[in-house]
PDB file of C-alpha atoms and ligand atoms in Angstrom:
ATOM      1  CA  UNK A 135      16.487  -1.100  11.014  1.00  0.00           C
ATOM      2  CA  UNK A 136      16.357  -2.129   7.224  1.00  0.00           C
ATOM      3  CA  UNK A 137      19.527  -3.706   5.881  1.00  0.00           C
ATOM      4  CA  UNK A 138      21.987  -2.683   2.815  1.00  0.00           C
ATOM      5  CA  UNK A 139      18.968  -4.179   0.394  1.00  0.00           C
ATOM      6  CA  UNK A 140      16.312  -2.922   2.408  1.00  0.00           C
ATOM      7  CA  UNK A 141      17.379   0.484   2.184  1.00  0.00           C
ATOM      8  CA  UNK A 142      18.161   0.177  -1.895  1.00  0.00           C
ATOM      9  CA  UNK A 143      14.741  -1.274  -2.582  1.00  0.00           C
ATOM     10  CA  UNK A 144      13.051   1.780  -0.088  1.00  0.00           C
ATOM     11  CA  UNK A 145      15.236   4.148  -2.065  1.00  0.00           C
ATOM     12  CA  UNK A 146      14.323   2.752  -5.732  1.00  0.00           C
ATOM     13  CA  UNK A 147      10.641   2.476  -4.151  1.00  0.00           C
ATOM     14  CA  UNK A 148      10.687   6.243  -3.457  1.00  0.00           C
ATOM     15  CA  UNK A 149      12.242   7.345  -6.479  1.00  0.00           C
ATOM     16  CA  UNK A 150       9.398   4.905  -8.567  1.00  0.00           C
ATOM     17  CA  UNK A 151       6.994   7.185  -5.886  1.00  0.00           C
ATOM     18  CA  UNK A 152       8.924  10.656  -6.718  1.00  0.00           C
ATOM     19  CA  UNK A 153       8.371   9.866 -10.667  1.00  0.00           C
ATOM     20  CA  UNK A 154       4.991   9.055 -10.917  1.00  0.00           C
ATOM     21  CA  UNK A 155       4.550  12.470  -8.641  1.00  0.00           C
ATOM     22  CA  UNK A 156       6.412  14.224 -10.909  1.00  0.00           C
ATOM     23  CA  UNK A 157       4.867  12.885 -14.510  1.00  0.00           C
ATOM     24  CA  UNK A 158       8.334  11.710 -15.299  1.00  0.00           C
ATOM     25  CA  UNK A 159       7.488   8.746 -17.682  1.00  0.00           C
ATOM     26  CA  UNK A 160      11.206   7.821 -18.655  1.00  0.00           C
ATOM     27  CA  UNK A 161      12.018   7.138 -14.940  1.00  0.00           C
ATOM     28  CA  UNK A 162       9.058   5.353 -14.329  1.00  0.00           C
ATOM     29  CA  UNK A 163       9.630   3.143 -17.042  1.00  0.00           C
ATOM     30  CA  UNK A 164      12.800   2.297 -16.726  1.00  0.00           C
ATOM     31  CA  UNK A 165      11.633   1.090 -12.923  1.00  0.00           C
ATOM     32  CA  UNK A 166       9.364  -1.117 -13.963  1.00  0.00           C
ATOM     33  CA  UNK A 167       8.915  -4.481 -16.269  1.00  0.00           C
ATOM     34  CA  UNK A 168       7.205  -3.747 -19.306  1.00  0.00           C
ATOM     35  CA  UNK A 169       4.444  -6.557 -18.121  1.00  0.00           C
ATOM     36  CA  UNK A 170       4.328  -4.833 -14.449  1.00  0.00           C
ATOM     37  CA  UNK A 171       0.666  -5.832 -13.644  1.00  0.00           C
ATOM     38  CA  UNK A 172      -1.546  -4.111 -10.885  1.00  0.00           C
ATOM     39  CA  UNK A 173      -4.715  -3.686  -8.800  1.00  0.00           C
ATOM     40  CA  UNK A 174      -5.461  -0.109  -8.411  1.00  0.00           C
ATOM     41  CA  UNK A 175      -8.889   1.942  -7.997  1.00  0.00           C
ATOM     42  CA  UNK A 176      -8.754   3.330 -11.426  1.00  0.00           C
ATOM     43  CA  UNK A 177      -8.696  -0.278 -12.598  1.00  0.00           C
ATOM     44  CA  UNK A 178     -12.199  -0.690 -11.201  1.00  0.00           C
ATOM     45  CA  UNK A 179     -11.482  -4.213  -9.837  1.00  0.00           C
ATOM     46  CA  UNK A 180      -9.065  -5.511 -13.279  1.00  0.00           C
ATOM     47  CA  UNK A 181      -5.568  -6.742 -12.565  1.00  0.00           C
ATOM     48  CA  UNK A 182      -3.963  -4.619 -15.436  1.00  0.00           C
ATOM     49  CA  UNK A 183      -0.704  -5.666 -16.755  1.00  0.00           C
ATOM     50  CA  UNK A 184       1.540  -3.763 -19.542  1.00  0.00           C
ATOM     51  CA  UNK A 185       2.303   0.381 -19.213  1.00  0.00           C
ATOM     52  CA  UNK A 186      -0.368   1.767 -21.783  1.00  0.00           C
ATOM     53  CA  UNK A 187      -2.695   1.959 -18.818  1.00  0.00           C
ATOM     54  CA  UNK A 188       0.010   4.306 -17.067  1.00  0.00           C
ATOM     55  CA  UNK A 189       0.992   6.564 -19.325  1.00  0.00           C
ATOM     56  CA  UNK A 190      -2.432   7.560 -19.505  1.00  0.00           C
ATOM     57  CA  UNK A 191      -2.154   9.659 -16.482  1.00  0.00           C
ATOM     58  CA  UNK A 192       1.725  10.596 -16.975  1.00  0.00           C
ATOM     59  CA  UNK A 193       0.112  12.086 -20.105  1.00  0.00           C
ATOM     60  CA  UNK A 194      -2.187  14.345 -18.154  1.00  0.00           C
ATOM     61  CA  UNK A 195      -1.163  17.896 -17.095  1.00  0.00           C
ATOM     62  CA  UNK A 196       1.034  18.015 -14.349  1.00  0.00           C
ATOM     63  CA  UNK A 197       0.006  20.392 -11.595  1.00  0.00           C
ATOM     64  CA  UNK A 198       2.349  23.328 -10.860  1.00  0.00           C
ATOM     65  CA  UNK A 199       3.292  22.277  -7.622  1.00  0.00           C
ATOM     66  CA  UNK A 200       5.025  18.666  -7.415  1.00  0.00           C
ATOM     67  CA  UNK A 201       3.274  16.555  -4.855  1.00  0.00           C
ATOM     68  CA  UNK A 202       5.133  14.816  -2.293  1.00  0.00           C
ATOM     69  CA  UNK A 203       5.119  11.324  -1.382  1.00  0.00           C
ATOM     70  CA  UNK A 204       5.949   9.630   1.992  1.00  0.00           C
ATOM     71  CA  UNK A 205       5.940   5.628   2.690  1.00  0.00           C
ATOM     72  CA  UNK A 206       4.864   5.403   6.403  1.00  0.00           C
ATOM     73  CA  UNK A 207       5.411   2.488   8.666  1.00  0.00           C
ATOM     74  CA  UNK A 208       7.341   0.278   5.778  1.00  0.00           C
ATOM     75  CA  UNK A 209       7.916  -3.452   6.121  1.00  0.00           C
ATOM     76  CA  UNK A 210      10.505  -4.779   3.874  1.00  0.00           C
ATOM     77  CA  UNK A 211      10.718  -8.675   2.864  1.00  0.00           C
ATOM     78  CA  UNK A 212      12.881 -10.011   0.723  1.00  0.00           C
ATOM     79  CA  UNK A 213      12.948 -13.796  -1.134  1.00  0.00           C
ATOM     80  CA  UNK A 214      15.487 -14.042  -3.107  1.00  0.00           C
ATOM     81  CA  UNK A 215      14.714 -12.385  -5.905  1.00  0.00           C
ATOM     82  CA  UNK A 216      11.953 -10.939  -5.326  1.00  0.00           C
ATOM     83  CA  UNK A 217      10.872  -8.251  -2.718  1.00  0.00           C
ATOM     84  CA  UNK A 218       7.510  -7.056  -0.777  1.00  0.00           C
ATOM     85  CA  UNK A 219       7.208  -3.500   0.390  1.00  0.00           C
ATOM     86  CA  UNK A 220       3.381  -2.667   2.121  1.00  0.00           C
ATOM     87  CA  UNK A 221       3.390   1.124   3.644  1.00  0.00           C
ATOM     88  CA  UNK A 222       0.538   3.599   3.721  1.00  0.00           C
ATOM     89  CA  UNK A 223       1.696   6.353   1.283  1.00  0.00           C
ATOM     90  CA  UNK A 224       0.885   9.740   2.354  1.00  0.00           C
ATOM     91  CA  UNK A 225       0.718  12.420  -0.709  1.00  0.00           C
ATOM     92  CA  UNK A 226       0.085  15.927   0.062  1.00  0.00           C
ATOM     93  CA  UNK A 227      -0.926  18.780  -2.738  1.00  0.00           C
ATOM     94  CA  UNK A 228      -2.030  21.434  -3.552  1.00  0.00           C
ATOM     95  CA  UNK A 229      -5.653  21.979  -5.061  1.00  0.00           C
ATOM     96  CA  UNK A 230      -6.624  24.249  -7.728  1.00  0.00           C
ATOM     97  CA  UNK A 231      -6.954  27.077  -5.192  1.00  0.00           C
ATOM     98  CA  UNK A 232      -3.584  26.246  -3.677  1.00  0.00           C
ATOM     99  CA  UNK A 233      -4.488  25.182  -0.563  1.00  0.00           C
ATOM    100  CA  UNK A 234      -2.525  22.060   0.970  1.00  0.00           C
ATOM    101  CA  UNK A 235      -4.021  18.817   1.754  1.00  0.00           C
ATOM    102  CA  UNK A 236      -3.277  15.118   2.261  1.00  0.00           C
ATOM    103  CA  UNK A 237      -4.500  11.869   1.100  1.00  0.00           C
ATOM    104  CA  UNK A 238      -3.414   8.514   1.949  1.00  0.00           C
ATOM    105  CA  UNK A 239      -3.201   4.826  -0.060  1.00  0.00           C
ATOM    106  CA  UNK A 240      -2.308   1.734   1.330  1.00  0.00           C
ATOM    107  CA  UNK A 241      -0.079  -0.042  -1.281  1.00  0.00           C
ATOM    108  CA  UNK A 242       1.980  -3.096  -1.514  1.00  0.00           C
ATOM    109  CA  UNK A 243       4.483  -3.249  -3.960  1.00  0.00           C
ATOM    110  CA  UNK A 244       6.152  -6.395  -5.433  1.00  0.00           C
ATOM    111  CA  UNK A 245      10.025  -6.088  -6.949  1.00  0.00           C
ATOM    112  CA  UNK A 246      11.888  -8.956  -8.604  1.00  0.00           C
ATOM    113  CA  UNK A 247      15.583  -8.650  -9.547  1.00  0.00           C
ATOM    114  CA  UNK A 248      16.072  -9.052 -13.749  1.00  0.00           C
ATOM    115  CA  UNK A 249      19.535  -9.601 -15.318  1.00  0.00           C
ATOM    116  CA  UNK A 250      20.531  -8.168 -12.159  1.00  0.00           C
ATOM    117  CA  UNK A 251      18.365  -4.971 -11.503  1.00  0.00           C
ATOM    118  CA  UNK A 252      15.207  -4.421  -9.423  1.00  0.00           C
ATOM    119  CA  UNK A 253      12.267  -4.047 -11.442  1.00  0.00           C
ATOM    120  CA  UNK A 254       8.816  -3.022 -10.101  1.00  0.00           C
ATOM    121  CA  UNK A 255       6.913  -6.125 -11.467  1.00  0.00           C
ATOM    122  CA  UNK A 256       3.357  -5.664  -9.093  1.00  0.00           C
ATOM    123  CA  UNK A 257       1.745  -3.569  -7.169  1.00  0.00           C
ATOM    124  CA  UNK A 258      -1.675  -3.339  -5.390  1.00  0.00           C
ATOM    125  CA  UNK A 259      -3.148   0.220  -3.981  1.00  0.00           C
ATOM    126  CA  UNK A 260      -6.361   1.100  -2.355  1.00  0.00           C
ATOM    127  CA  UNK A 261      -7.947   3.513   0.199  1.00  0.00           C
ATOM    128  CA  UNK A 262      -7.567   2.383   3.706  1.00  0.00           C
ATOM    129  CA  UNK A 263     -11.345   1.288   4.839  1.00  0.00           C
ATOM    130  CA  UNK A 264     -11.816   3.335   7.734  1.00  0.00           C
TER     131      UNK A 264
HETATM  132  N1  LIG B 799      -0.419   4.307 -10.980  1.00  0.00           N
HETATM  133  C1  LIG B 799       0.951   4.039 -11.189  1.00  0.00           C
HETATM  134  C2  LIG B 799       1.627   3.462 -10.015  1.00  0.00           C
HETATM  135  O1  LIG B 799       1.135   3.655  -8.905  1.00  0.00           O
HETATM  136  O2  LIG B 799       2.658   2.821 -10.169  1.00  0.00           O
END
């Protein structure tokens, strides 16, 4: 059972989840630290840091139907001031026929409190290797 912190962290991680879903750059942003770096596949092995290489894809068209996003089996840790969540996120949408499907990512995601607020600072995704 997560703790008070736990649960705020899972919550802000979710809404960070429920923005990028939803192409809604102003939330996003105002989750994360202007430097947030990351390992992701569209990086093609690069740690990125800085948003530029985000907005990118908030940029894109967003598809008619929201997707949704659920963290699965979620481990919580935090140090102090900083904070590790690792969950496999499950996204399900629709494709351009509108039939449902689901992918999943496994993603660790790395949250350090500045001038007293949780900001998304890192996070690493890739495909589970099945
Ligand atoms: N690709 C943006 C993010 O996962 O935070």
């Amino acid at each position: 059972m997560a703790n008070a912190e736990e649960q705020v962290l899972i919550a802000l991680n979710q809404k960070l989840l429920d923005s990028i879903a939803s192409g809604d750059w102003a939330t996003y942003t105002q989750l994360c630290a202007p430097d947030l770096t990351c390992l992701e596949p569209e990086a093609l092995g690069q740690v990125v840091a800085g948003l530029d290489f985000h907005k990118f894809y908030f940029d894109l068209k967003k598809p008619s139907t929201t997707p949704q996003n659920t963290m699965c089996g979620t481990v919580v840790r935090v140090m102090g001031d900083g904070a590790v969540l690792a969950y496999l996120r499950l996204t399900q949408y629709l494709d351009a026929q509108g039939a449902p499907h689901s992918r999943e990512m496994e993603e660790t995601r790395v949250w350090q409190k500045i001038g007293g607020s949780w900001k998304h600072v890192h996070f690493h995704r890739s495909a589970p290797a099945r």
